[in-house]
Amino acid sequence: LSRLTDFKSQDLANTVWAFATASIKARELFDAVAVAVLPRLSEFKSQNLSNTAWAFATGGVKASELFDAIATSVLSRFSEFDSQGIGNTAWAFAGVECVSREQGVAFFDAVVARISTLDERTLSQLYQLWLWLRLEHGEFPSLDPQYEESLRQAYFAGTPQPSRFQHDVSADLSRMGWSHEFEYVTVEGLSLDMAQPKVKHGIEVDGPSHYLRETQSGDLSENGATRLKSRLLEGLGWRLTRV
């Protein structure tokens, strides 16, 4: 922390990316990096910008001022971003809930012009941002049906891989009389490990990959992907129980 002023822009991006990738929660570090990055955003290459945004979202750090500045920078430099950069940035915007309606509209206007060049993973990430914006801003403009379907199909393409523990939990619940559907997928494409669709009650069996570990205390907290999925499901009226 005492040497952050010595770091180049890529060093700052790589540092938070490394902590997020390792599922380590270091709020003090991320807060300090957010302050260090703000006056230097013009130095960041597009990949560094998208990696920084992704790291903060994965780490569950909501730095509103930083993300507002990143959104402004991304929109003004959109042509510099490749497919992966667009996808990671879009997912990060949804993950930290820091994108205004106006920024969301401008972002998707820019995306539509390049949608034929984007890979399936990026389209899947864009779908999550689009869904969050629709839930957060009820009047968010609809996409052209063909584009909306492209995003939806990319997100639906992910194949659930239930764990042995998930199967065991499902079997135990069935023996207890809790009837449910296994690996249920909502009409929006969100999967639930077990669900009672009629009453919108879902159970998620979360392994270690769903959590961050605090550097000092060792306490666990949900990572950005898990929190985003929870917000989307809750926004659609689901009640969740985590095991």
PDB file of N, CA and C in Angstrom, residues 198-235:
ATOM      1  N   LYS A 198     -43.317 -22.874  -8.721  1.00  0.00           N
ATOM      2  CA  LYS A 198     -44.629 -22.279  -8.476  1.00  0.00           C
ATOM      3  C   LYS A 198     -44.584 -21.220  -7.381  1.00  0.00           C
ATOM      4  N   VAL A 199     -43.733 -21.439  -6.386  1.00  0.00           N
ATOM      5  CA  VAL A 199     -43.639 -20.475  -5.287  1.00  0.00           C
ATOM      6  C   VAL A 199     -42.344 -19.656  -5.377  1.00  0.00           C
ATOM      7  N   LYS A 200     -41.596 -19.884  -6.432  1.00  0.00           N
ATOM      8  CA  LYS A 200     -40.337 -19.168  -6.668  1.00  0.00           C
ATOM      9  C   LYS A 200     -39.389 -19.244  -5.462  1.00  0.00           C
ATOM     10  N   HIS A 201     -39.157 -20.458  -5.011  1.00  0.00           N
ATOM     11  CA  HIS A 201     -38.185 -20.703  -3.942  1.00  0.00           C
ATOM     12  C   HIS A 201     -37.068 -21.563  -4.515  1.00  0.00           C
ATOM     13  N   GLY A 202     -35.832 -21.059  -4.445  1.00  0.00           N
ATOM     14  CA  GLY A 202     -34.704 -21.792  -4.988  1.00  0.00           C
ATOM     15  C   GLY A 202     -33.653 -22.070  -3.937  1.00  0.00           C
ATOM     16  N   ILE A 203     -32.929 -23.167  -4.116  1.00  0.00           N
ATOM     17  CA  ILE A 203     -31.808 -23.519  -3.242  1.00  0.00           C
ATOM     18  C   ILE A 203     -30.551 -23.589  -4.092  1.00  0.00           C
ATOM     19  N   GLU A 204     -29.510 -22.924  -3.622  1.00  0.00           N
ATOM     20  CA  GLU A 204     -28.213 -22.932  -4.277  1.00  0.00           C
ATOM     21  C   GLU A 204     -27.194 -23.618  -3.366  1.00  0.00           C
ATOM     22  N   VAL A 205     -26.483 -24.592  -3.905  1.00  0.00           N
ATOM     23  CA  VAL A 205     -25.436 -25.296  -3.169  1.00  0.00           C
ATOM     24  C   VAL A 205     -24.104 -24.693  -3.589  1.00  0.00           C
ATOM     25  N   ASP A 206     -23.532 -23.898  -2.718  1.00  0.00           N
ATOM     26  CA  ASP A 206     -22.349 -23.112  -3.083  1.00  0.00           C
ATOM     27  C   ASP A 206     -21.057 -23.710  -2.545  1.00  0.00           C
ATOM     28  N   GLY A 207     -20.157 -24.024  -3.454  1.00  0.00           N
ATOM     29  CA  GLY A 207     -18.840 -24.496  -3.072  1.00  0.00           C
ATOM     30  C   GLY A 207     -17.869 -23.338  -2.909  1.00  0.00           C
ATOM     31  N   PRO A 208     -16.577 -23.632  -2.711  1.00  0.00           N
ATOM     32  CA  PRO A 208     -15.573 -22.599  -2.454  1.00  0.00           C
ATOM     33  C   PRO A 208     -15.447 -21.558  -3.561  1.00  0.00           C
ATOM     34  N   SER A 209     -15.742 -21.924  -4.806  1.00  0.00           N
ATOM     35  CA  SER A 209     -15.564 -20.988  -5.916  1.00  0.00           C
ATOM     36  C   SER A 209     -16.545 -19.822  -5.862  1.00  0.00           C
ATOM     37  N   HIS A 210     -17.526 -19.886  -4.976  1.00  0.00           N
ATOM     38  CA  HIS A 210     -18.521 -18.820  -4.863  1.00  0.00           C
ATOM     39  C   HIS A 210     -18.111 -17.738  -3.858  1.00  0.00           C
ATOM     40  N   TYR A 211     -16.955 -17.913  -3.211  1.00  0.00           N
ATOM     41  CA  TYR A 211     -16.621 -17.048  -2.088  1.00  0.00           C
ATOM     42  C   TYR A 211     -15.247 -16.386  -2.218  1.00  0.00           C
ATOM     43  N   LEU A 212     -15.103 -15.302  -1.462  1.00  0.00           N
ATOM     44  CA  LEU A 212     -13.833 -14.606  -1.288  1.00  0.00           C
ATOM     45  C   LEU A 212     -13.390 -14.811   0.162  1.00  0.00           C
ATOM     46  N   ARG A 213     -12.079 -14.864   0.373  1.00  0.00           N
ATOM     47  CA  ARG A 213     -11.560 -15.003   1.737  1.00  0.00           C
ATOM     48  C   ARG A 213     -10.895 -13.691   2.161  1.00  0.00           C
ATOM     49  N   GLU A 214     -11.324 -13.155   3.289  1.00  0.00           N
ATOM     50  CA  GLU A 214     -10.776 -11.919   3.822  1.00  0.00           C
ATOM     51  C   GLU A 214      -9.328 -12.128   4.244  1.00  0.00           C
ATOM     52  N   THR A 215      -8.454 -11.186   3.862  1.00  0.00           N
ATOM     53  CA  THR A 215      -7.022 -11.350   4.118  1.00  0.00           C
ATOM     54  C   THR A 215      -6.684 -11.408   5.600  1.00  0.00           C
ATOM     55  N   GLN A 216      -7.342 -10.606   6.427  1.00  0.00           N
ATOM     56  CA  GLN A 216      -6.998 -10.537   7.841  1.00  0.00           C
ATOM     57  C   GLN A 216      -7.714 -11.604   8.662  1.00  0.00           C
ATOM     58  N   SER A 217      -9.033 -11.626   8.573  1.00  0.00           N
ATOM     59  CA  SER A 217      -9.820 -12.504   9.446  1.00  0.00           C
ATOM     60  C   SER A 217     -10.000 -13.915   8.907  1.00  0.00           C
ATOM     61  N   GLY A 218      -9.889 -14.056   7.587  1.00  0.00           N
ATOM     62  CA  GLY A 218     -10.152 -15.358   6.982  1.00  0.00           C
ATOM     63  C   GLY A 218     -11.622 -15.612   6.749  1.00  0.00           C
ATOM     64  N   ASP A 219     -12.463 -14.646   7.104  1.00  0.00           N
ATOM     65  CA  ASP A 219     -13.905 -14.795   6.900  1.00  0.00           C
ATOM     66  C   ASP A 219     -14.234 -14.897   5.419  1.00  0.00           C
ATOM     67  N   LEU A 220     -15.334 -15.593   5.112  1.00  0.00           N
ATOM     68  CA  LEU A 220     -15.765 -15.769   3.734  1.00  0.00           C
ATOM     69  C   LEU A 220     -16.932 -14.841   3.423  1.00  0.00           C
ATOM     70  N   SER A 221     -16.964 -14.353   2.196  1.00  0.00           N
ATOM     71  CA  SER A 221     -18.094 -13.558   1.710  1.00  0.00           C
ATOM     72  C   SER A 221     -18.316 -13.898   0.249  1.00  0.00           C
ATOM     73  N   GLU A 222     -19.534 -13.699  -0.227  1.00  0.00           N
ATOM     74  CA  GLU A 222     -19.859 -14.054  -1.604  1.00  0.00           C
ATOM     75  C   GLU A 222     -19.067 -13.203  -2.587  1.00  0.00           C
ATOM     76  N   ASN A 223     -18.609 -13.823  -3.667  1.00  0.00           N
ATOM     77  CA  ASN A 223     -17.895 -13.052  -4.687  1.00  0.00           C
ATOM     78  C   ASN A 223     -18.893 -12.341  -5.604  1.00  0.00           C
ATOM     79  N   GLY A 224     -18.352 -11.551  -6.518  1.00  0.00           N
ATOM     80  CA  GLY A 224     -19.204 -10.727  -7.367  1.00  0.00           C
ATOM     81  C   GLY A 224     -20.167 -11.524  -8.227  1.00  0.00           C
ATOM     82  N   ALA A 225     -19.724 -12.638  -8.776  1.00  0.00           N
ATOM     83  CA  ALA A 225     -20.593 -13.443  -9.643  1.00  0.00           C
ATOM     84  C   ALA A 225     -21.773 -14.009  -8.862  1.00  0.00           C
ATOM     85  N   THR A 226     -21.516 -14.484  -7.654  1.00  0.00           N
ATOM     86  CA  THR A 226     -22.579 -15.048  -6.829  1.00  0.00           C
ATOM     87  C   THR A 226     -23.569 -13.967  -6.413  1.00  0.00           C
ATOM     88  N   ARG A 227     -23.051 -12.801  -6.049  1.00  0.00           N
ATOM     89  CA  ARG A 227     -23.919 -11.705  -5.627  1.00  0.00           C
ATOM     90  C   ARG A 227     -24.779 -11.204  -6.794  1.00  0.00           C
ATOM     91  N   LEU A 228     -24.185 -11.130  -7.979  1.00  0.00           N
ATOM     92  CA  LEU A 228     -24.943 -10.671  -9.144  1.00  0.00           C
ATOM     93  C   LEU A 228     -26.085 -11.634  -9.454  1.00  0.00           C
ATOM     94  N   LYS A 229     -25.800 -12.917  -9.449  1.00  0.00           N
ATOM     95  CA  LYS A 229     -26.840 -13.902  -9.735  1.00  0.00           C
ATOM     96  C   LYS A 229     -27.964 -13.802  -8.702  1.00  0.00           C
ATOM     97  N   SER A 230     -27.602 -13.616  -7.432  1.00  0.00           N
ATOM     98  CA  SER A 230     -28.616 -13.475  -6.380  1.00  0.00           C
ATOM     99  C   SER A 230     -29.487 -12.254  -6.629  1.00  0.00           C
ATOM    100  N   ARG A 231     -28.861 -11.133  -6.996  1.00  0.00           N
ATOM    101  CA  ARG A 231     -29.629  -9.909  -7.234  1.00  0.00           C
ATOM    102  C   ARG A 231     -30.583 -10.078  -8.412  1.00  0.00           C
ATOM    103  N   LEU A 232     -30.114 -10.743  -9.457  1.00  0.00           N
ATOM    104  CA  LEU A 232     -30.969 -10.952 -10.617  1.00  0.00           C
ATOM    105  C   LEU A 232     -32.171 -11.819 -10.259  1.00  0.00           C
ATOM    106  N   LEU A 233     -31.913 -12.907  -9.550  1.00  0.00           N
ATOM    107  CA  LEU A 233     -33.003 -13.803  -9.177  1.00  0.00           C
ATOM    108  C   LEU A 233     -33.983 -13.116  -8.222  1.00  0.00           C
ATOM    109  N   GLU A 234     -33.445 -12.402  -7.249  1.00  0.00           N
ATOM    110  CA  GLU A 234     -34.324 -11.702  -6.307  1.00  0.00           C
ATOM    111  C   GLU A 234     -35.120 -10.610  -7.016  1.00  0.00           C
ATOM    112  N   GLY A 235     -34.506  -9.960  -8.009  1.00  0.00           N
ATOM    113  CA  GLY A 235     -35.209  -8.958  -8.779  1.00  0.00           C
ATOM    114  C   GLY A 235     -36.349  -9.543  -9.587  1.00  0.00           C
TER     115      GLY A 235
END
